């Protein structure tokens, strides 16, 4: 969701800078480049290992959520180019669509509903519904199960390297549309395509190349 459906990773980064500074850390938002696609548990483990063993995760989360919502209320939240066109086409033409996001159910579900996108999806798996976050394949395995499609017949759309690893381990084809992090050669070797926008994915569907 973040970085693929919404242009939200940069908002998250700004909220991390704000919270980090409040807690005594400078340029804290730079950690996002190493944690994109992580759920809350995996992100906490990263902070405790790379920032401080007793990192105040609860306080950090409260500060970031408050700042994140403040930014969104003041500036709005942009959808990524092509997302609505792609979802409308896929829904109209009988594709089963699942959301597989590392974000919490409360946050992601409310955001998708507010933005008028939730009804396009036939199933959803959120970060607090899995025991192991991306790059573990669990979230994509569950997403495929939610819509009754075998992973080998499903296509994962991702902006994050950890998501590509997750989809690949689940046995899916994947397309990466990078946001904050450009994929390296290893990740490019795992993907079917690397595109700039979701309009490129829409073109694939219309040309019948996905079937």
PDB file of C-alpha atoms in Angstrom:
ATOM      1  CA  UNK A   1       0.000   0.000   0.000  1.00  0.00           C
ATOM      2  CA  UNK A   2       2.537   2.602   1.136  1.00  0.00           C
ATOM      3  CA  UNK A   3       4.732   3.572  -1.782  1.00  0.00           C
ATOM      4  CA  UNK A   4       2.668   1.650  -4.342  1.00  0.00           C
ATOM      5  CA  UNK A   5      -0.931   2.818  -3.916  1.00  0.00           C
ATOM      6  CA  UNK A   6      -0.202   6.025  -2.011  1.00  0.00           C
ATOM      7  CA  UNK A   7       2.692   8.463  -2.109  1.00  0.00           C
ATOM      8  CA  UNK A   8       2.969   7.979   1.641  1.00  0.00           C
ATOM      9  CA  UNK A   9       6.530   6.796   2.253  1.00  0.00           C
ATOM     10  CA  UNK A  10       7.798  10.365   2.105  1.00  0.00           C
ATOM     11  CA  UNK A  11       5.176  11.403   4.645  1.00  0.00           C
ATOM     12  CA  UNK A  12       6.309   8.550   6.878  1.00  0.00           C
ATOM     13  CA  UNK A  13       9.910   9.666   6.458  1.00  0.00           C
ATOM     14  CA  UNK A  14       9.038  13.211   7.537  1.00  0.00           C
ATOM     15  CA  UNK A  15       7.170  11.889  10.568  1.00  0.00           C
ATOM     16  CA  UNK A  16      10.173   9.748  11.500  1.00  0.00           C
ATOM     17  CA  UNK A  17      12.458  12.784  11.297  1.00  0.00           C
ATOM     18  CA  UNK A  18      10.078  14.643  13.602  1.00  0.00           C
ATOM     19  CA  UNK A  19       9.812  11.795  16.126  1.00  0.00           C
ATOM     20  CA  UNK A  20      13.509  11.021  16.004  1.00  0.00           C
ATOM     21  CA  UNK A  21      14.432  14.627  16.718  1.00  0.00           C
ATOM     22  CA  UNK A  22      11.990  14.699  19.637  1.00  0.00           C
ATOM     23  CA  UNK A  23      13.736  11.620  21.033  1.00  0.00           C
ATOM     24  CA  UNK A  24      17.234  13.020  20.479  1.00  0.00           C
ATOM     25  CA  UNK A  25      18.162  11.440  17.129  1.00  0.00           C
ATOM     26  CA  UNK A  26      19.097  13.490  14.078  1.00  0.00           C
ATOM     27  CA  UNK A  27      18.083  12.599  10.493  1.00  0.00           C
ATOM     28  CA  UNK A  28      16.171   9.605  11.767  1.00  0.00           C
ATOM     29  CA  UNK A  29      14.098   9.413   8.592  1.00  0.00           C
ATOM     30  CA  UNK A  30      17.060   7.961   6.740  1.00  0.00           C
ATOM     31  CA  UNK A  31      16.391   4.630   8.454  1.00  0.00           C
ATOM     32  CA  UNK A  32      13.353   4.195   6.223  1.00  0.00           C
ATOM     33  CA  UNK A  33      15.636   3.207   3.338  1.00  0.00           C
ATOM     34  CA  UNK A  34      16.531   0.058   5.285  1.00  0.00           C
ATOM     35  CA  UNK A  35      13.051  -0.769   6.591  1.00  0.00           C
ATOM     36  CA  UNK A  36      10.630  -0.242   3.683  1.00  0.00           C
ATOM     37  CA  UNK A  37       8.118  -3.077   3.664  1.00  0.00           C
ATOM     38  CA  UNK A  38       8.756  -4.050   7.291  1.00  0.00           C
ATOM     39  CA  UNK A  39       5.834  -4.522   9.653  1.00  0.00           C
ATOM     40  CA  UNK A  40       5.866  -3.008  13.160  1.00  0.00           C
ATOM     41  CA  UNK A  41       7.558  -6.006  14.822  1.00  0.00           C
ATOM     42  CA  UNK A  42      10.361  -6.247  12.294  1.00  0.00           C
ATOM     43  CA  UNK A  43      10.884  -2.480  12.349  1.00  0.00           C
ATOM     44  CA  UNK A  44      11.195  -2.521  16.134  1.00  0.00           C
ATOM     45  CA  UNK A  45      13.796  -5.289  15.910  1.00  0.00           C
ATOM     46  CA  UNK A  46      15.739  -3.205  13.394  1.00  0.00           C
ATOM     47  CA  UNK A  47      15.693  -0.119  15.642  1.00  0.00           C
ATOM     48  CA  UNK A  48      16.783  -2.087  18.703  1.00  0.00           C
ATOM     49  CA  UNK A  49      19.650  -3.633  16.752  1.00  0.00           C
ATOM     50  CA  UNK A  50      20.788  -0.591  14.780  1.00  0.00           C
ATOM     51  CA  UNK A  51      19.810   2.420  16.909  1.00  0.00           C
ATOM     52  CA  UNK A  52      19.522   1.510  20.586  1.00  0.00           C
ATOM     53  CA  UNK A  53      18.856  -1.769  22.482  1.00  0.00           C
ATOM     54  CA  UNK A  54      16.149  -0.077  24.569  1.00  0.00           C
ATOM     55  CA  UNK A  55      14.697   2.064  21.777  1.00  0.00           C
ATOM     56  CA  UNK A  56      11.393   3.632  22.999  1.00  0.00           C
ATOM     57  CA  UNK A  57       9.186   2.104  20.314  1.00  0.00           C
ATOM     58  CA  UNK A  58       5.833   2.967  21.890  1.00  0.00           C
ATOM     59  CA  UNK A  59       6.726   6.632  22.284  1.00  0.00           C
ATOM     60  CA  UNK A  60       8.195   6.723  18.778  1.00  0.00           C
ATOM     61  CA  UNK A  61       5.007   5.214  17.307  1.00  0.00           C
ATOM     62  CA  UNK A  62       2.806   7.734  19.113  1.00  0.00           C
ATOM     63  CA  UNK A  63       4.888  10.657  17.865  1.00  0.00           C
ATOM     64  CA  UNK A  64       5.077   9.414  14.278  1.00  0.00           C
ATOM     65  CA  UNK A  65       1.371   8.635  14.027  1.00  0.00           C
ATOM     66  CA  UNK A  66       0.438  12.059  15.362  1.00  0.00           C
ATOM     67  CA  UNK A  67       2.787  13.831  12.962  1.00  0.00           C
ATOM     68  CA  UNK A  68       1.771  11.602  10.029  1.00  0.00           C
ATOM     69  CA  UNK A  69      -1.932  12.386  10.480  1.00  0.00           C
ATOM     70  CA  UNK A  70      -1.154  16.072  10.928  1.00  0.00           C
ATOM     71  CA  UNK A  71       0.707  16.184   7.603  1.00  0.00           C
ATOM     72  CA  UNK A  72      -2.050  14.282   5.801  1.00  0.00           C
ATOM     73  CA  UNK A  73      -4.746  16.549   7.234  1.00  0.00           C
ATOM     74  CA  UNK A  74      -2.831  19.667   6.194  1.00  0.00           C
ATOM     75  CA  UNK A  75      -1.510  18.544   2.807  1.00  0.00           C
ATOM     76  CA  UNK A  76      -3.605  15.546   1.779  1.00  0.00           C
ATOM     77  CA  UNK A  77      -2.277  12.192   0.549  1.00  0.00           C
ATOM     78  CA  UNK A  78      -1.649  11.627  -3.136  1.00  0.00           C
ATOM     79  CA  UNK A  79      -2.505   8.383  -4.886  1.00  0.00           C
ATOM     80  CA  UNK A  80       0.196   6.955  -7.104  1.00  0.00           C
ATOM     81  CA  UNK A  81      -0.189   7.560 -10.861  1.00  0.00           C
ATOM     82  CA  UNK A  82      -2.380   4.911 -12.466  1.00  0.00           C
ATOM     83  CA  UNK A  83      -3.667   3.249  -9.307  1.00  0.00           C
ATOM     84  CA  UNK A  84      -7.362   4.020  -9.818  1.00  0.00           C
ATOM     85  CA  UNK A  85      -7.232   3.280 -13.538  1.00  0.00           C
ATOM     86  CA  UNK A  86      -5.570  -0.079 -12.872  1.00  0.00           C
ATOM     87  CA  UNK A  87      -7.980  -1.089 -10.105  1.00  0.00           C
ATOM     88  CA  UNK A  88     -11.043  -0.106 -12.149  1.00  0.00           C
ATOM     89  CA  UNK A  89      -9.849  -2.079 -15.166  1.00  0.00           C
ATOM     90  CA  UNK A  90      -8.899  -5.149 -13.148  1.00  0.00           C
ATOM     91  CA  UNK A  91     -12.204  -5.183 -11.278  1.00  0.00           C
ATOM     92  CA  UNK A  92     -14.248  -4.702 -14.437  1.00  0.00           C
ATOM     93  CA  UNK A  93     -12.433  -7.535 -16.203  1.00  0.00           C
ATOM     94  CA  UNK A  94     -12.801 -10.127 -13.475  1.00  0.00           C
ATOM     95  CA  UNK A  95      -9.380 -10.138 -11.830  1.00  0.00           C
ATOM     96  CA  UNK A  96      -9.278 -11.098  -8.164  1.00  0.00           C
ATOM     97  CA  UNK A  97      -7.444  -8.433  -6.185  1.00  0.00           C
ATOM     98  CA  UNK A  98      -5.887  -8.725  -2.722  1.00  0.00           C
ATOM     99  CA  UNK A  99      -4.115  -6.191  -0.553  1.00  0.00           C
ATOM    100  CA  UNK A 100      -0.923  -7.421   1.125  1.00  0.00           C
ATOM    101  CA  UNK A 101       0.406  -4.587   3.261  1.00  0.00           C
ATOM    102  CA  UNK A 102       2.789  -4.404   6.188  1.00  0.00           C
ATOM    103  CA  UNK A 103       0.728  -1.574   7.663  1.00  0.00           C
ATOM    104  CA  UNK A 104      -1.590  -2.253  10.582  1.00  0.00           C
ATOM    105  CA  UNK A 105      -5.193  -3.220   9.843  1.00  0.00           C
ATOM    106  CA  UNK A 106      -6.692  -0.191  11.593  1.00  0.00           C
ATOM    107  CA  UNK A 107      -4.491   2.313   9.758  1.00  0.00           C
ATOM    108  CA  UNK A 108      -4.547   0.687   6.328  1.00  0.00           C
ATOM    109  CA  UNK A 109      -8.206  -0.288   6.354  1.00  0.00           C
ATOM    110  CA  UNK A 110      -9.340   3.180   7.368  1.00  0.00           C
ATOM    111  CA  UNK A 111      -7.064   4.858   4.826  1.00  0.00           C
ATOM    112  CA  UNK A 112      -8.217   2.645   1.949  1.00  0.00           C
ATOM    113  CA  UNK A 113     -11.852   3.247   2.882  1.00  0.00           C
ATOM    114  CA  UNK A 114     -11.388   7.006   3.211  1.00  0.00           C
ATOM    115  CA  UNK A 115      -9.746   7.137  -0.215  1.00  0.00           C
ATOM    116  CA  UNK A 116     -12.561   5.115  -1.816  1.00  0.00           C
ATOM    117  CA  UNK A 117     -10.359   2.165  -2.792  1.00  0.00           C
ATOM    118  CA  UNK A 118     -11.288  -0.623  -0.377  1.00  0.00           C
ATOM    119  CA  UNK A 119     -14.231  -1.903  -2.434  1.00  0.00           C
ATOM    120  CA  UNK A 120     -11.941  -2.801  -5.323  1.00  0.00           C
ATOM    121  CA  UNK A 121     -10.320  -5.524  -3.213  1.00  0.00           C
ATOM    122  CA  UNK A 122     -11.634  -9.058  -2.779  1.00  0.00           C
ATOM    123  CA  UNK A 123      -9.396  -9.738   0.224  1.00  0.00           C
ATOM    124  CA  UNK A 124      -6.772  -8.141   2.425  1.00  0.00           C
ATOM    125  CA  UNK A 125      -3.946  -9.213   4.714  1.00  0.00           C
ATOM    126  CA  UNK A 126      -2.398  -6.614   7.028  1.00  0.00           C
ATOM    127  CA  UNK A 127       0.898  -6.501   8.873  1.00  0.00           C
ATOM    128  CA  UNK A 128      -0.683  -7.360  12.223  1.00  0.00           C
ATOM    129  CA  UNK A 129      -2.343 -10.463  10.733  1.00  0.00           C
ATOM    130  CA  UNK A 130       0.913 -12.363  10.120  1.00  0.00           C
ATOM    131  CA  UNK A 131       3.482 -13.846  12.459  1.00  0.00           C
ATOM    132  CA  UNK A 132       6.417 -13.033  10.163  1.00  0.00           C
ATOM    133  CA  UNK A 133       6.562  -9.894   8.021  1.00  0.00           C
ATOM    134  CA  UNK A 134       8.103  -9.386   4.601  1.00  0.00           C
ATOM    135  CA  UNK A 135      10.452 -10.760   3.264  1.00  0.00           C
ATOM    136  CA  UNK A 136       8.865 -13.885   4.745  1.00  0.00           C
ATOM    137  CA  UNK A 137       6.325 -15.258   2.205  1.00  0.00           C
ATOM    138  CA  UNK A 138       3.513 -15.601   4.767  1.00  0.00           C
ATOM    139  CA  UNK A 139       1.680 -12.389   3.853  1.00  0.00           C
ATOM    140  CA  UNK A 140       1.531 -13.245   0.147  1.00  0.00           C
ATOM    141  CA  UNK A 141       0.586 -16.846   0.811  1.00  0.00           C
ATOM    142  CA  UNK A 142      -2.323 -15.626   2.921  1.00  0.00           C
ATOM    143  CA  UNK A 143      -3.279 -12.981   0.354  1.00  0.00           C
ATOM    144  CA  UNK A 144      -3.477 -15.607  -2.385  1.00  0.00           C
ATOM    145  CA  UNK A 145      -5.532 -17.835  -0.103  1.00  0.00           C
ATOM    146  CA  UNK A 146      -7.895 -14.922   0.626  1.00  0.00           C
ATOM    147  CA  UNK A 147      -8.862 -14.678  -3.035  1.00  0.00           C
ATOM    148  CA  UNK A 148      -8.608 -18.383  -3.872  1.00  0.00           C
ATOM    149  CA  UNK A 149      -5.732 -18.060  -6.357  1.00  0.00           C
ATOM    150  CA  UNK A 150      -2.635 -20.252  -6.371  1.00  0.00           C
ATOM    151  CA  UNK A 151       0.582 -18.206  -6.025  1.00  0.00           C
ATOM    152  CA  UNK A 152       1.889 -19.494  -9.358  1.00  0.00           C
ATOM    153  CA  UNK A 153      -1.139 -17.905 -11.042  1.00  0.00           C
ATOM    154  CA  UNK A 154      -0.887 -14.612  -9.131  1.00  0.00           C
ATOM    155  CA  UNK A 155       1.047 -11.412  -9.780  1.00  0.00           C
ATOM    156  CA  UNK A 156       2.525  -9.273  -7.018  1.00  0.00           C
ATOM    157  CA  UNK A 157       2.973  -5.526  -7.465  1.00  0.00           C
ATOM    158  CA  UNK A 158       5.623  -4.056  -5.172  1.00  0.00           C
ATOM    159  CA  UNK A 159       7.713  -0.960  -4.555  1.00  0.00           C
ATOM    160  CA  UNK A 160      10.027  -2.501  -1.933  1.00  0.00           C
ATOM    161  CA  UNK A 161      12.832  -5.076  -2.169  1.00  0.00           C
ATOM    162  CA  UNK A 162      11.541  -6.887   0.949  1.00  0.00           C
ATOM    163  CA  UNK A 163       8.162  -7.271  -0.771  1.00  0.00           C
ATOM    164  CA  UNK A 164       9.776  -8.709  -3.893  1.00  0.00           C
ATOM    165  CA  UNK A 165      11.615 -11.250  -1.743  1.00  0.00           C
ATOM    166  CA  UNK A 166       8.347 -12.139  -0.033  1.00  0.00           C
ATOM    167  CA  UNK A 167       6.430 -12.614  -3.291  1.00  0.00           C
ATOM    168  CA  UNK A 168       9.264 -14.583  -4.872  1.00  0.00           C
ATOM    169  CA  UNK A 169       9.478 -16.921  -1.874  1.00  0.00           C
ATOM    170  CA  UNK A 170       5.707 -17.434  -2.135  1.00  0.00           C
ATOM    171  CA  UNK A 171       6.122 -18.594  -5.734  1.00  0.00           C
ATOM    172  CA  UNK A 172       4.617 -15.563  -7.461  1.00  0.00           C
ATOM    173  CA  UNK A 173       5.624 -13.486 -10.447  1.00  0.00           C
ATOM    174  CA  UNK A 174       6.302  -9.910  -9.444  1.00  0.00           C
ATOM    175  CA  UNK A 175       6.586  -6.422 -10.867  1.00  0.00           C
ATOM    176  CA  UNK A 176       8.474  -3.690  -9.054  1.00  0.00           C
ATOM    177  CA  UNK A 177       7.520  -0.022  -9.339  1.00  0.00           C
ATOM    178  CA  UNK A 178      10.225   1.621  -7.191  1.00  0.00           C
ATOM    179  CA  UNK A 179       9.440   4.463  -4.819  1.00  0.00           C
ATOM    180  CA  UNK A 180      12.168   5.510  -2.359  1.00  0.00           C
ATOM    181  CA  UNK A 181      14.547   2.629  -3.052  1.00  0.00           C
ATOM    182  CA  UNK A 182      15.813   1.623  -6.478  1.00  0.00           C
ATOM    183  CA  UNK A 183      16.229  -2.185  -6.782  1.00  0.00           C
ATOM    184  CA  UNK A 184      19.713  -3.633  -7.049  1.00  0.00           C
ATOM    185  CA  UNK A 185      20.780  -6.315  -9.499  1.00  0.00           C
ATOM    186  CA  UNK A 186      19.769  -9.124  -7.144  1.00  0.00           C
ATOM    187  CA  UNK A 187      16.208  -7.816  -6.839  1.00  0.00           C
ATOM    188  CA  UNK A 188      15.970  -7.128 -10.573  1.00  0.00           C
ATOM    189  CA  UNK A 189      16.892 -10.756 -11.114  1.00  0.00           C
ATOM    190  CA  UNK A 190      13.816 -11.824  -9.146  1.00  0.00           C
ATOM    191  CA  UNK A 191      11.222  -9.675 -10.901  1.00  0.00           C
ATOM    192  CA  UNK A 192       9.281 -10.161 -14.098  1.00  0.00           C
ATOM    193  CA  UNK A 193       9.307  -6.448 -14.923  1.00  0.00           C
ATOM    194  CA  UNK A 194      10.563  -3.154 -13.513  1.00  0.00           C
ATOM    195  CA  UNK A 195       8.189  -0.301 -14.340  1.00  0.00           C
ATOM    196  CA  UNK A 196       7.990   3.398 -13.552  1.00  0.00           C
ATOM    197  CA  UNK A 197       4.220   3.606 -12.916  1.00  0.00           C
ATOM    198  CA  UNK A 198       1.116   1.466 -12.560  1.00  0.00           C
ATOM    199  CA  UNK A 199       0.044   2.645 -16.006  1.00  0.00           C
ATOM    200  CA  UNK A 200       2.659   0.198 -17.348  1.00  0.00           C
ATOM    201  CA  UNK A 201       0.948  -2.640 -15.484  1.00  0.00           C
ATOM    202  CA  UNK A 202      -2.392  -1.541 -16.922  1.00  0.00           C
ATOM    203  CA  UNK A 203      -0.902  -1.760 -20.399  1.00  0.00           C
ATOM    204  CA  UNK A 204       0.203  -5.334 -19.714  1.00  0.00           C
ATOM    205  CA  UNK A 205      -3.311  -6.306 -18.687  1.00  0.00           C
ATOM    206  CA  UNK A 206      -4.864  -4.700 -21.732  1.00  0.00           C
ATOM    207  CA  UNK A 207      -2.385  -6.434 -24.022  1.00  0.00           C
ATOM    208  CA  UNK A 208      -3.111  -9.776 -22.372  1.00  0.00           C
ATOM    209  CA  UNK A 209       0.498 -10.398 -21.380  1.00  0.00           C
ATOM    210  CA  UNK A 210      -0.364 -11.329 -17.778  1.00  0.00           C
ATOM    211  CA  UNK A 211      -2.597 -14.305 -18.598  1.00  0.00           C
TER     212      UNK A 211
END
